[in-house]
């Protein structure tokens, strides 16, 4: 009888060990799933920031030459993009986008996540779908 009891205890011990290991593995897999969900949420947030356009009212843009100024095809707005400014020592190129509301006499700066490169002396034609750039990109040699 003594031996049977030891064997039964070994079987019960092995079952307990297997149950503990299973619990540990399931806990680890739950933690990995939570980590994975946190990573997915973080990447979704970063992706949302990449596609988010921020518009804010602002004072008139700084002086510039060779920028494009177009009438909006559907609204009473003018669209200003790019240009250059030379202060006598250095040339500054712009790739910012401004909207001027004619009726309200206000400027709005639109910040887009990946704007086109800085440019001046370019042409833009607008349609209802998207802007078309005919460009000559001015490079700052200074």
mmCIF file of N, CA and C in Angstrom:
data_model
loop_
_atom_site.group_PDB
_atom_site.id
_atom_site.type_symbol
_atom_site.label_atom_id
_atom_site.label_comp_id
_atom_site.label_asym_id
_atom_site.label_seq_id
_atom_site.Cartn_x
_atom_site.Cartn_y
_atom_site.Cartn_z
ATOM 1 N N UNK A 1 0.803 -1.195 0.000
ATOM 2 C CA UNK A 1 0.000 0.000 0.000
ATOM 3 C C UNK A 1 0.850 1.265 0.000
ATOM 4 N N UNK A 2 1.955 1.181 0.631
ATOM 5 C CA UNK A 2 2.819 2.343 0.709
ATOM 6 C C UNK A 2 3.286 2.796 -0.664
ATOM 7 N N UNK A 3 3.543 1.803 -1.496
ATOM 8 C CA UNK A 3 4.031 2.156 -2.831
ATOM 9 C C UNK A 3 2.929 2.760 -3.686
ATOM 10 N N UNK A 4 1.716 2.262 -3.545
ATOM 11 C CA UNK A 4 0.612 2.811 -4.316
ATOM 12 C C UNK A 4 0.411 4.274 -3.968
ATOM 13 N N UNK A 5 0.500 4.590 -2.726
ATOM 14 C CA UNK A 5 0.310 5.972 -2.269
ATOM 15 C C UNK A 5 1.369 6.892 -2.855
ATOM 16 N N UNK A 6 2.619 6.392 -2.915
ATOM 17 C CA UNK A 6 3.681 7.212 -3.490
ATOM 18 C C UNK A 6 3.432 7.458 -4.972
ATOM 19 N N UNK A 7 2.989 6.429 -5.663
ATOM 20 C CA UNK A 7 2.716 6.584 -7.090
ATOM 21 C C UNK A 7 1.569 7.557 -7.309
ATOM 22 N N UNK A 8 0.555 7.444 -6.497
ATOM 23 C CA UNK A 8 -0.586 8.362 -6.627
ATOM 24 C C UNK A 8 -0.150 9.791 -6.321
ATOM 25 N N UNK A 9 0.743 9.948 -5.322
ATOM 26 C CA UNK A 9 1.228 11.275 -4.984
ATOM 27 C C UNK A 9 2.067 11.839 -6.137
ATOM 28 N N UNK A 10 2.877 10.959 -6.764
ATOM 29 C CA UNK A 10 3.679 11.406 -7.898
ATOM 30 C C UNK A 10 2.775 11.845 -9.050
ATOM 31 N N UNK A 11 1.726 11.102 -9.311
ATOM 32 C CA UNK A 11 0.789 11.445 -10.376
ATOM 33 C C UNK A 11 0.107 12.769 -10.049
ATOM 34 N N UNK A 12 -0.330 12.903 -8.779
ATOM 35 C CA UNK A 12 -0.981 14.151 -8.365
ATOM 36 C C UNK A 12 0.011 15.314 -8.446
ATOM 37 N N UNK A 13 1.253 15.079 -8.055
ATOM 38 C CA UNK A 13 2.290 16.111 -8.123
ATOM 39 C C UNK A 13 2.552 16.517 -9.569
ATOM 40 N N UNK A 14 2.604 15.538 -10.438
ATOM 41 C CA UNK A 14 2.823 15.814 -11.857
ATOM 42 C C UNK A 14 1.647 16.605 -12.435
ATOM 43 N N UNK A 15 0.437 16.258 -12.011
ATOM 44 C CA UNK A 15 -0.751 16.996 -12.472
ATOM 45 C C UNK A 15 -0.704 18.443 -11.978
ATOM 46 N N UNK A 16 -0.301 18.627 -10.713
ATOM 47 C CA UNK A 16 -0.201 19.970 -10.158
ATOM 48 C C UNK A 16 0.839 20.784 -10.933
ATOM 49 N N UNK A 17 1.993 20.148 -11.197
ATOM 50 C CA UNK A 17 3.053 20.831 -11.940
ATOM 51 C C UNK A 17 2.568 21.211 -13.337
ATOM 52 N N UNK A 18 1.887 20.290 -13.998
ATOM 53 C CA UNK A 18 1.350 20.566 -15.333
ATOM 54 C C UNK A 18 0.330 21.710 -15.267
ATOM 55 N N UNK A 19 -0.505 21.716 -14.247
ATOM 56 C CA UNK A 19 -1.503 22.785 -14.099
ATOM 57 C C UNK A 19 -0.813 24.128 -13.873
ATOM 58 N N UNK A 20 0.249 24.136 -13.047
ATOM 59 C CA UNK A 20 0.994 25.372 -12.794
ATOM 60 C C UNK A 20 1.644 25.883 -14.084
ATOM 61 N N UNK A 21 2.238 24.972 -14.831
ATOM 62 C CA UNK A 21 2.892 25.362 -16.078
ATOM 63 C C UNK A 21 1.865 25.917 -17.071
ATOM 64 N N UNK A 22 0.717 25.261 -17.130
ATOM 65 C CA UNK A 22 -0.339 25.724 -18.030
ATOM 66 C C UNK A 22 -0.820 27.125 -17.626
ATOM 67 N N UNK A 23 -0.951 27.339 -16.321
ATOM 68 C CA UNK A 23 -1.368 28.640 -15.811
ATOM 69 C C UNK A 23 -0.324 29.711 -16.155
ATOM 70 N N UNK A 24 0.951 29.353 -15.988
ATOM 71 C CA UNK A 24 2.048 30.278 -16.285
ATOM 72 C C UNK A 24 2.066 30.632 -17.772
ATOM 73 N N UNK A 25 1.910 29.621 -18.610
ATOM 74 C CA UNK A 25 1.920 29.834 -20.049
ATOM 75 C C UNK A 25 0.737 30.711 -20.465
ATOM 76 N N UNK A 26 -0.440 30.434 -19.901
ATOM 77 C CA UNK A 26 -1.606 31.239 -20.270
ATOM 78 C C UNK A 26 -1.448 32.683 -19.794
ATOM 79 N N UNK A 27 -0.833 32.854 -18.608
ATOM 80 C CA UNK A 27 -0.594 34.202 -18.084
ATOM 81 C C UNK A 27 0.380 34.946 -19.012
ATOM 82 N N UNK A 28 1.419 34.249 -19.433
ATOM 83 C CA UNK A 28 2.422 34.841 -20.318
ATOM 84 C C UNK A 28 1.793 35.206 -21.663
ATOM 85 N N UNK A 29 0.962 34.306 -22.203
ATOM 86 C CA UNK A 29 0.333 34.590 -23.492
ATOM 87 C C UNK A 29 -0.654 35.755 -23.380
ATOM 88 N N UNK A 30 -1.364 35.865 -22.242
ATOM 89 C CA UNK A 30 -2.261 37.007 -22.036
ATOM 90 C C UNK A 30 -1.458 38.307 -22.001
ATOM 91 N N UNK A 31 -0.305 38.257 -21.301
ATOM 92 C CA UNK A 31 0.545 39.442 -21.213
ATOM 93 C C UNK A 31 1.062 39.825 -22.597
ATOM 94 N N UNK A 32 1.471 38.832 -23.401
ATOM 95 C CA UNK A 32 1.945 39.097 -24.751
ATOM 96 C C UNK A 32 0.820 39.677 -25.605
ATOM 97 N N UNK A 33 -0.411 39.175 -25.434
ATOM 98 C CA UNK A 33 -1.543 39.717 -26.168
ATOM 99 C C UNK A 33 -1.796 41.167 -25.779
ATOM 100 N N UNK A 34 -1.697 41.470 -24.477
ATOM 101 C CA UNK A 34 -1.890 42.842 -24.014
ATOM 102 C C UNK A 34 -0.795 43.751 -24.580
ATOM 103 N N UNK A 35 0.449 43.244 -24.579
ATOM 104 C CA UNK A 35 1.551 44.018 -25.150
ATOM 105 C C UNK A 35 1.317 44.262 -26.641
ATOM 106 N N UNK A 36 0.850 43.244 -27.325
ATOM 107 C CA UNK A 36 0.576 43.355 -28.748
ATOM 108 C C UNK A 36 -0.541 44.373 -28.998
ATOM 109 N N UNK A 37 -1.587 44.324 -28.185
ATOM 110 C CA UNK A 37 -2.684 45.283 -28.329
ATOM 111 C C UNK A 37 -2.203 46.709 -28.055
ATOM 112 N N UNK A 38 -1.317 46.865 -27.063
ATOM 113 C CA UNK A 38 -0.768 48.193 -26.766
ATOM 114 C C UNK A 38 0.072 48.695 -27.939
ATOM 115 N N UNK A 39 0.862 47.820 -28.547
ATOM 116 C CA UNK A 39 1.664 48.201 -29.710
ATOM 117 C C UNK A 39 0.780 48.597 -30.891
ATOM 118 N N UNK A 40 -0.281 47.826 -31.108
ATOM 119 C CA UNK A 40 -1.194 48.136 -32.204
ATOM 120 C C UNK A 40 -1.833 49.505 -31.980
ATOM 121 N N UNK A 41 -2.255 49.767 -30.747
ATOM 122 C CA UNK A 41 -2.864 51.067 -30.423
ATOM 123 C C UNK A 41 -1.865 52.201 -30.637
ATOM 124 N N UNK A 42 -0.616 51.977 -30.256
ATOM 125 C CA UNK A 42 0.424 52.996 -30.432
ATOM 126 C C UNK A 42 0.662 53.280 -31.914
ATOM 127 N N UNK A 43 0.729 52.219 -32.726
ATOM 128 C CA UNK A 43 0.932 52.405 -34.159
ATOM 129 C C UNK A 43 -0.262 53.092 -34.809
ATOM 130 N N UNK A 44 -1.475 52.791 -34.343
ATOM 131 C CA UNK A 44 -2.649 53.464 -34.885
ATOM 132 C C UNK A 44 -2.614 54.953 -34.558
ATOM 133 N N UNK A 45 -2.156 55.293 -33.372
ATOM 134 C CA UNK A 45 -2.043 56.692 -32.974
ATOM 135 C C UNK A 45 -1.004 57.411 -33.838
ATOM 136 N N UNK A 46 0.149 56.763 -34.053
ATOM 137 C CA UNK A 46 1.182 57.357 -34.910
ATOM 138 C C UNK A 46 0.687 57.527 -36.342
ATOM 139 N N UNK A 47 -0.058 56.545 -36.822
ATOM 140 C CA UNK A 47 -0.601 56.618 -38.172
ATOM 141 C C UNK A 47 -1.615 57.751 -38.284
ATOM 142 N N UNK A 48 -2.417 57.936 -37.248
ATOM 143 C CA UNK A 48 -3.394 59.031 -37.253
ATOM 144 C C UNK A 48 -2.679 60.379 -37.278
ATOM 145 N N UNK A 49 -1.552 60.486 -36.567
ATOM 146 C CA UNK A 49 -0.795 61.738 -36.570
ATOM 147 C C UNK A 49 -0.197 62.008 -37.944
ATOM 148 N N UNK A 50 0.171 60.959 -38.665
ATOM 149 C CA UNK A 50 0.762 61.130 -39.990
ATOM 150 C C UNK A 50 -0.242 61.679 -40.996
ATOM 151 N N UNK A 51 -1.512 61.416 -40.773
ATOM 152 C CA UNK A 51 -2.528 61.843 -41.728
ATOM 153 C C UNK A 51 -3.365 63.007 -41.210
ATOM 154 N N UNK A 52 -3.035 63.549 -40.065
ATOM 155 C CA UNK A 52 -3.832 64.608 -39.466
ATOM 156 C C UNK A 52 -3.401 65.979 -40.011
ATOM 157 N N UNK A 53 -4.373 66.737 -40.464
ATOM 158 C CA UNK A 53 -4.133 68.088 -40.958
ATOM 159 C C UNK A 53 -4.586 69.060 -39.877
ATOM 160 N N UNK A 54 -3.699 69.980 -39.494
ATOM 161 C CA UNK A 54 -3.997 70.948 -38.443
ATOM 162 C C UNK A 54 -4.142 72.324 -39.083
ATOM 163 N N UNK A 55 -5.294 72.941 -38.864
ATOM 164 C CA UNK A 55 -5.535 74.278 -39.382
ATOM 165 C C UNK A 55 -5.719 75.232 -38.218
ATOM 166 N N UNK A 56 -5.020 76.356 -38.261
ATOM 167 C CA UNK A 56 -5.123 77.335 -37.187
ATOM 168 C C UNK A 56 -5.104 78.744 -37.770
ATOM 169 N N UNK A 57 -5.897 79.628 -37.162
ATOM 170 C CA UNK A 57 -5.890 81.014 -37.610
ATOM 171 C C UNK A 57 -4.558 81.639 -37.244
ATOM 172 N N UNK A 58 -4.113 82.574 -38.049
ATOM 173 C CA UNK A 58 -2.794 83.166 -37.843
ATOM 174 C C UNK A 58 -2.770 84.571 -38.425
ATOM 175 N N UNK A 59 -1.726 85.327 -38.104
ATOM 176 C CA UNK A 59 -1.570 86.632 -38.757
ATOM 177 C C UNK A 59 -1.166 86.422 -40.218
ATOM 178 N N UNK A 60 -1.158 87.480 -41.016
ATOM 179 C CA UNK A 60 -0.737 87.312 -42.420
ATOM 180 C C UNK A 60 0.664 86.699 -42.505
ATOM 181 N N UNK A 61 0.921 85.908 -43.549
ATOM 182 C CA UNK A 61 2.230 85.272 -43.679
ATOM 183 C C UNK A 61 3.331 86.312 -43.878
ATOM 184 N N UNK A 62 4.579 85.925 -43.594
ATOM 185 C CA UNK A 62 5.687 86.866 -43.789
ATOM 186 C C UNK A 62 5.855 87.207 -45.267
ATOM 187 N N UNK A 63 6.543 88.319 -45.563
ATOM 188 C CA UNK A 63 6.722 88.718 -46.971
ATOM 189 C C UNK A 63 7.470 87.639 -47.757
ATOM 190 N N UNK A 64 7.122 87.522 -49.043
ATOM 191 C CA UNK A 64 7.759 86.511 -49.895
ATOM 192 C C UNK A 64 7.596 86.867 -51.361
ATOM 193 N N UNK A 65 8.460 86.317 -52.171
ATOM 194 C CA UNK A 65 8.417 86.459 -53.620
ATOM 195 C C UNK A 65 8.217 85.086 -54.245
ATOM 196 N N UNK A 66 7.770 85.061 -55.469
ATOM 197 C CA UNK A 66 7.682 83.841 -56.275
ATOM 198 C C UNK A 66 6.871 82.733 -55.606
ATOM 199 N N UNK A 67 5.845 83.106 -54.881
ATOM 200 C CA UNK A 67 4.924 82.118 -54.292
ATOM 201 C C UNK A 67 3.757 81.928 -55.250
ATOM 202 N N UNK A 68 2.994 80.867 -55.033
ATOM 203 C CA UNK A 68 1.798 80.688 -55.855
ATOM 204 C C UNK A 68 0.587 81.148 -55.055
ATOM 205 N N UNK A 69 -0.281 81.908 -55.702
ATOM 206 C CA UNK A 69 -1.510 82.401 -55.096
ATOM 207 C C UNK A 69 -2.637 82.075 -56.064
ATOM 208 N N UNK A 70 -3.522 81.181 -55.628
ATOM 209 C CA UNK A 70 -4.608 80.715 -56.496
ATOM 210 C C UNK A 70 -5.946 80.921 -55.810
ATOM 211 N N UNK A 71 -6.972 81.080 -56.620
ATOM 212 C CA UNK A 71 -8.330 81.142 -56.086
ATOM 213 C C UNK A 71 -8.826 79.723 -55.845
ATOM 214 N N UNK A 72 -9.489 79.530 -54.713
ATOM 215 C CA UNK A 72 -10.067 78.217 -54.406
ATOM 216 C C UNK A 72 -11.190 77.949 -55.402
ATOM 217 N N UNK A 73 -11.278 76.723 -55.955
ATOM 218 C CA UNK A 73 -12.289 76.461 -56.988
ATOM 219 C C UNK A 73 -13.732 76.472 -56.473
ATOM 220 N N UNK A 74 -13.944 76.290 -55.158
ATOM 221 C CA UNK A 74 -15.313 76.183 -54.661
ATOM 222 C C UNK A 74 -15.663 77.193 -53.570
ATOM 223 N N UNK A 75 -14.673 77.821 -52.941
ATOM 224 C CA UNK A 75 -14.927 78.734 -51.828
ATOM 225 C C UNK A 75 -14.414 80.127 -52.168
ATOM 226 N N UNK A 76 -14.791 81.099 -51.348
ATOM 227 C CA UNK A 76 -14.276 82.466 -51.500
ATOM 228 C C UNK A 76 -12.962 82.579 -50.740
ATOM 229 N N UNK A 77 -11.957 81.854 -51.198
ATOM 230 C CA UNK A 77 -10.653 81.839 -50.537
ATOM 231 C C UNK A 77 -9.540 81.915 -51.572
ATOM 232 N N UNK A 78 -8.423 82.433 -51.113
ATOM 233 C CA UNK A 78 -7.195 82.396 -51.897
ATOM 234 C C UNK A 78 -6.234 81.442 -51.207
ATOM 235 N N UNK A 79 -5.467 80.704 -51.983
ATOM 236 C CA UNK A 79 -4.535 79.722 -51.441
ATOM 237 C C UNK A 79 -3.121 80.182 -51.773
ATOM 238 N N UNK A 80 -2.298 80.313 -50.739
ATOM 239 C CA UNK A 80 -0.911 80.752 -50.893
ATOM 240 C C UNK A 80 0.009 79.596 -50.518
ATOM 241 N N UNK A 81 0.947 79.269 -51.404
ATOM 242 C CA UNK A 81 1.892 78.185 -51.119
ATOM 243 C C UNK A 81 3.292 78.589 -51.546
ATOM 244 N N UNK A 82 4.269 78.255 -50.681
ATOM 245 C CA UNK A 82 5.681 78.385 -51.015
ATOM 246 C C UNK A 82 6.154 79.818 -51.141
ATOM 247 N N UNK A 83 7.251 79.975 -51.863
ATOM 248 C CA UNK A 83 7.843 81.280 -52.088
ATOM 249 C C UNK A 83 9.228 81.375 -51.485
ATOM 250 N N UNK A 84 9.803 82.568 -51.614
ATOM 251 C CA UNK A 84 11.139 82.799 -51.078
ATOM 252 C C UNK A 84 11.217 84.204 -50.508
ATOM 253 N N UNK A 85 12.177 84.405 -49.630
ATOM 254 C CA UNK A 85 12.430 85.724 -49.059
ATOM 255 C C UNK A 85 13.939 85.886 -48.952
ATOM 256 N N UNK A 86 14.449 87.015 -49.443
ATOM 257 C CA UNK A 86 15.876 87.298 -49.380
ATOM 258 C C UNK A 86 16.066 88.535 -48.520
ATOM 259 N N UNK A 87 16.810 88.386 -47.410
ATOM 260 C CA UNK A 87 16.992 89.507 -46.484
ATOM 261 C C UNK A 87 18.285 90.284 -46.750
ATOM 262 N N UNK A 88 18.948 90.020 -47.840
ATOM 263 C CA UNK A 88 20.203 90.693 -48.159
ATOM 264 C C UNK A 88 21.409 89.805 -47.902
ATOM 265 N N UNK A 89 21.236 88.795 -47.087
ATOM 266 C CA UNK A 89 22.330 87.873 -46.777
ATOM 267 C C UNK A 89 21.963 86.429 -47.118
ATOM 268 N N UNK A 90 20.738 86.067 -46.838
ATOM 269 C CA UNK A 90 20.333 84.682 -46.991
ATOM 270 C C UNK A 90 18.952 84.598 -47.638
ATOM 271 N N UNK A 91 18.757 83.559 -48.433
ATOM 272 C CA UNK A 91 17.462 83.306 -49.045
ATOM 273 C C UNK A 91 16.738 82.251 -48.233
ATOM 274 N N UNK A 92 15.504 82.551 -47.870
ATOM 275 C CA UNK A 92 14.669 81.605 -47.133
ATOM 276 C C UNK A 92 13.595 81.071 -48.076
ATOM 277 N N UNK A 93 13.475 79.767 -48.154
ATOM 278 C CA UNK A 93 12.451 79.134 -48.977
ATOM 279 C C UNK A 93 11.330 78.628 -48.078
ATOM 280 N N UNK A 94 10.107 78.644 -48.602
ATOM 281 C CA UNK A 94 8.943 78.239 -47.810
ATOM 282 C C UNK A 94 8.228 77.073 -48.469
ATOM 283 N N UNK A 95 7.616 76.251 -47.638
ATOM 284 C CA UNK A 95 6.708 75.206 -48.117
ATOM 285 C C UNK A 95 5.433 75.199 -47.285
ATOM 286 N N UNK A 96 5.073 76.378 -46.763
ATOM 287 C CA UNK A 96 3.879 76.453 -45.942
ATOM 288 C C UNK A 96 2.659 76.782 -46.804
ATOM 289 N N UNK A 97 1.493 76.449 -46.263
ATOM 290 C CA UNK A 97 0.240 76.584 -46.989
ATOM 291 C C UNK A 97 -0.703 77.459 -46.183
ATOM 292 N N UNK A 98 -1.182 78.546 -46.807
ATOM 293 C CA UNK A 98 -2.090 79.485 -46.153
ATOM 294 C C UNK A 98 -3.371 79.614 -46.973
ATOM 295 N N UNK A 99 -4.470 79.809 -46.273
ATOM 296 C CA UNK A 99 -5.748 80.101 -46.901
ATOM 297 C C UNK A 99 -6.193 81.482 -46.437
ATOM 298 N N UNK A 100 -6.561 82.336 -47.379
ATOM 299 C CA UNK A 100 -7.063 83.665 -47.045
ATOM 300 C C UNK A 100 -8.550 83.715 -47.373
ATOM 301 N N UNK A 101 -9.364 83.928 -46.344
ATOM 302 C CA UNK A 101 -10.801 84.033 -46.542
ATOM 303 C C UNK A 101 -11.110 85.485 -46.913
ATOM 304 N N UNK A 102 -11.605 85.684 -48.104
ATOM 305 C CA UNK A 102 -11.823 87.023 -48.638
ATOM 306 C C UNK A 102 -12.927 87.753 -47.871
ATOM 307 N N UNK A 103 -14.013 87.066 -47.578
ATOM 308 C CA UNK A 103 -15.142 87.712 -46.897
ATOM 309 C C UNK A 103 -14.826 88.067 -45.447
ATOM 310 N N UNK A 104 -14.118 87.183 -44.751
ATOM 311 C CA UNK A 104 -13.822 87.403 -43.324
ATOM 312 C C UNK A 104 -12.509 88.151 -43.099
ATOM 313 N N UNK A 105 -11.710 88.293 -44.142
ATOM 314 C CA UNK A 105 -10.402 88.935 -44.042
ATOM 315 C C UNK A 105 -9.524 88.248 -42.980
ATOM 316 N N UNK A 106 -9.459 86.907 -43.033
ATOM 317 C CA UNK A 106 -8.662 86.133 -42.069
ATOM 318 C C UNK A 106 -7.737 85.175 -42.805
ATOM 319 N N UNK A 107 -6.623 84.859 -42.152
ATOM 320 C CA UNK A 107 -5.655 83.889 -42.665
ATOM 321 C C UNK A 107 -5.722 82.627 -41.814
ATOM 322 N N UNK A 108 -5.605 81.479 -42.464
ATOM 323 C CA UNK A 108 -5.553 80.181 -41.781
ATOM 324 C C UNK A 108 -4.330 79.445 -42.313
ATOM 325 N N UNK A 109 -3.499 78.971 -41.389
ATOM 326 C CA UNK A 109 -2.330 78.180 -41.791
ATOM 327 C C UNK A 109 -2.695 76.705 -41.680
ATOM 328 N N UNK A 110 -2.422 75.970 -42.726
ATOM 329 C CA UNK A 110 -2.711 74.540 -42.756
ATOM 330 C C UNK A 110 -1.390 73.782 -42.664
ATOM 331 N N UNK A 111 -1.253 72.993 -41.608
ATOM 332 C CA UNK A 111 -0.034 72.198 -41.427
ATOM 333 C C UNK A 111 -0.342 70.755 -41.780
ATOM 334 N N UNK A 112 0.316 70.280 -42.822
ATOM 335 C CA UNK A 112 0.111 68.913 -43.272
ATOM 336 C C UNK A 112 1.312 68.071 -42.875
ATOM 337 N N UNK A 113 1.113 66.776 -42.617
ATOM 338 C CA UNK A 113 2.196 65.929 -42.095
ATOM 339 C C UNK A 113 3.407 65.791 -43.011
ATOM 340 N N UNK A 114 3.215 65.605 -44.301
ATOM 341 C CA UNK A 114 4.373 65.487 -45.192
ATOM 342 C C UNK A 114 4.168 66.420 -46.382
ATOM 343 N N UNK A 115 4.544 67.681 -46.191
ATOM 344 C CA UNK A 115 4.341 68.657 -47.259
ATOM 345 C C UNK A 115 5.343 68.451 -48.387
ATOM 346 N N UNK A 116 5.054 69.032 -49.552
ATOM 347 C CA UNK A 116 6.037 68.974 -50.633
ATOM 348 C C UNK A 116 7.285 69.754 -50.255
ATOM 349 N N UNK A 117 8.380 69.574 -50.976
ATOM 350 C CA UNK A 117 9.605 70.299 -50.627
ATOM 351 C C UNK A 117 9.429 71.809 -50.778
ATOM 352 N N UNK A 118 10.310 72.548 -50.127
ATOM 353 C CA UNK A 118 10.283 74.013 -50.228
ATOM 354 C C UNK A 118 10.508 74.390 -51.678
ATOM 355 N N UNK A 119 9.743 75.404 -52.140
ATOM 356 C CA UNK A 119 9.869 75.773 -53.546
ATOM 357 C C UNK A 119 9.468 77.213 -53.772
ATOM 358 N N UNK A 120 9.955 77.745 -54.875
ATOM 359 C CA UNK A 120 9.592 79.090 -55.299
ATOM 360 C C UNK A 120 9.586 79.101 -56.823
ATOM 361 N N UNK A 121 9.018 80.154 -57.393
ATOM 362 C CA UNK A 121 8.930 80.319 -58.844
ATOM 363 C C UNK A 121 8.290 79.104 -59.502
ATOM 364 N N UNK A 122 7.248 78.610 -58.907
ATOM 365 C CA UNK A 122 6.527 77.458 -59.434
ATOM 366 C C UNK A 122 5.126 77.892 -59.841
ATOM 367 N N UNK A 123 4.424 77.033 -60.533
ATOM 368 C CA UNK A 123 3.049 77.294 -60.933
ATOM 369 C C UNK A 123 2.162 76.222 -60.340
ATOM 370 N N UNK A 124 0.964 76.624 -59.975
ATOM 371 C CA UNK A 124 -0.006 75.664 -59.449
ATOM 372 C C UNK A 124 -1.323 75.904 -60.160
ATOM 373 N N UNK A 125 -1.945 74.839 -60.591
ATOM 374 C CA UNK A 125 -3.307 74.952 -61.116
ATOM 375 C C UNK A 125 -4.188 74.054 -60.266
ATOM 376 N N UNK A 126 -5.322 74.581 -59.873
ATOM 377 C CA UNK A 126 -6.209 73.847 -58.977
ATOM 378 C C UNK A 126 -7.450 73.383 -59.717
ATOM 379 N N UNK A 127 -7.907 72.205 -59.337
ATOM 380 C CA UNK A 127 -9.224 71.753 -59.766
ATOM 381 C C UNK A 127 -9.937 71.219 -58.525
ATOM 382 N N UNK A 128 -11.119 70.727 -58.665
ATOM 383 C CA UNK A 128 -11.890 70.284 -57.505
ATOM 384 C C UNK A 128 -11.304 69.030 -56.873
ATOM 385 N N UNK A 129 -10.461 68.311 -57.596
ATOM 386 C CA UNK A 129 -9.938 67.044 -57.078
ATOM 387 C C UNK A 129 -8.631 67.241 -56.318
ATOM 388 N N UNK A 130 -7.628 67.863 -56.962
ATOM 389 C CA UNK A 130 -6.327 68.036 -56.311
ATOM 390 C C UNK A 130 -5.507 69.110 -57.013
ATOM 391 N N UNK A 131 -4.540 69.682 -56.307
ATOM 392 C CA UNK A 131 -3.689 70.680 -56.950
ATOM 393 C C UNK A 131 -2.653 70.007 -57.846
ATOM 394 N N UNK A 132 -2.313 70.676 -58.917
ATOM 395 C CA UNK A 132 -1.278 70.188 -59.822
ATOM 396 C C UNK A 132 -0.125 71.174 -59.791
ATOM 397 N N UNK A 133 1.071 70.697 -59.461
ATOM 398 C CA UNK A 133 2.243 71.556 -59.384
ATOM 399 C C UNK A 133 3.045 71.457 -60.673
ATOM 400 N N UNK A 134 3.319 72.607 -61.264
ATOM 401 C CA UNK A 134 4.244 72.701 -62.388
ATOM 402 C C UNK A 134 5.423 73.455 -61.804
ATOM 403 N N UNK A 135 6.494 72.766 -61.560
ATOM 404 C CA UNK A 135 7.469 73.372 -60.667
ATOM 405 C C UNK A 135 8.816 73.655 -61.287
ATOM 406 N N UNK A 136 9.400 74.637 -60.699
ATOM 407 C CA UNK A 136 10.808 74.914 -60.817
ATOM 408 C C UNK A 136 11.238 75.152 -59.386
ATOM 409 N N UNK A 137 11.951 74.217 -58.812
ATOM 410 C CA UNK A 137 12.316 74.302 -57.398
ATOM 411 C C UNK A 137 13.588 75.111 -57.271
ATOM 412 N N UNK A 138 13.503 76.168 -56.485
ATOM 413 C CA UNK A 138 14.661 77.017 -56.224
ATOM 414 C C UNK A 138 15.471 76.389 -55.103
ATOM 415 N N UNK A 139 16.742 76.219 -55.296
ATOM 416 C CA UNK A 139 17.605 75.602 -54.290
ATOM 417 C C UNK A 139 18.412 76.681 -53.608
ATOM 418 N N UNK A 140 18.515 76.599 -52.302
ATOM 419 C CA UNK A 140 19.271 77.576 -51.531
ATOM 420 C C UNK A 140 20.751 77.212 -51.598
ATOM 421 N N UNK A 141 21.561 78.009 -52.316
ATOM 422 C CA UNK A 141 22.979 77.716 -52.465
ATOM 423 C C UNK A 141 23.818 78.331 -51.365
ATOM 424 N N UNK A 142 23.214 79.070 -50.450
ATOM 425 C CA UNK A 142 23.994 79.766 -49.429
ATOM 426 C C UNK A 142 24.182 78.908 -48.208
#
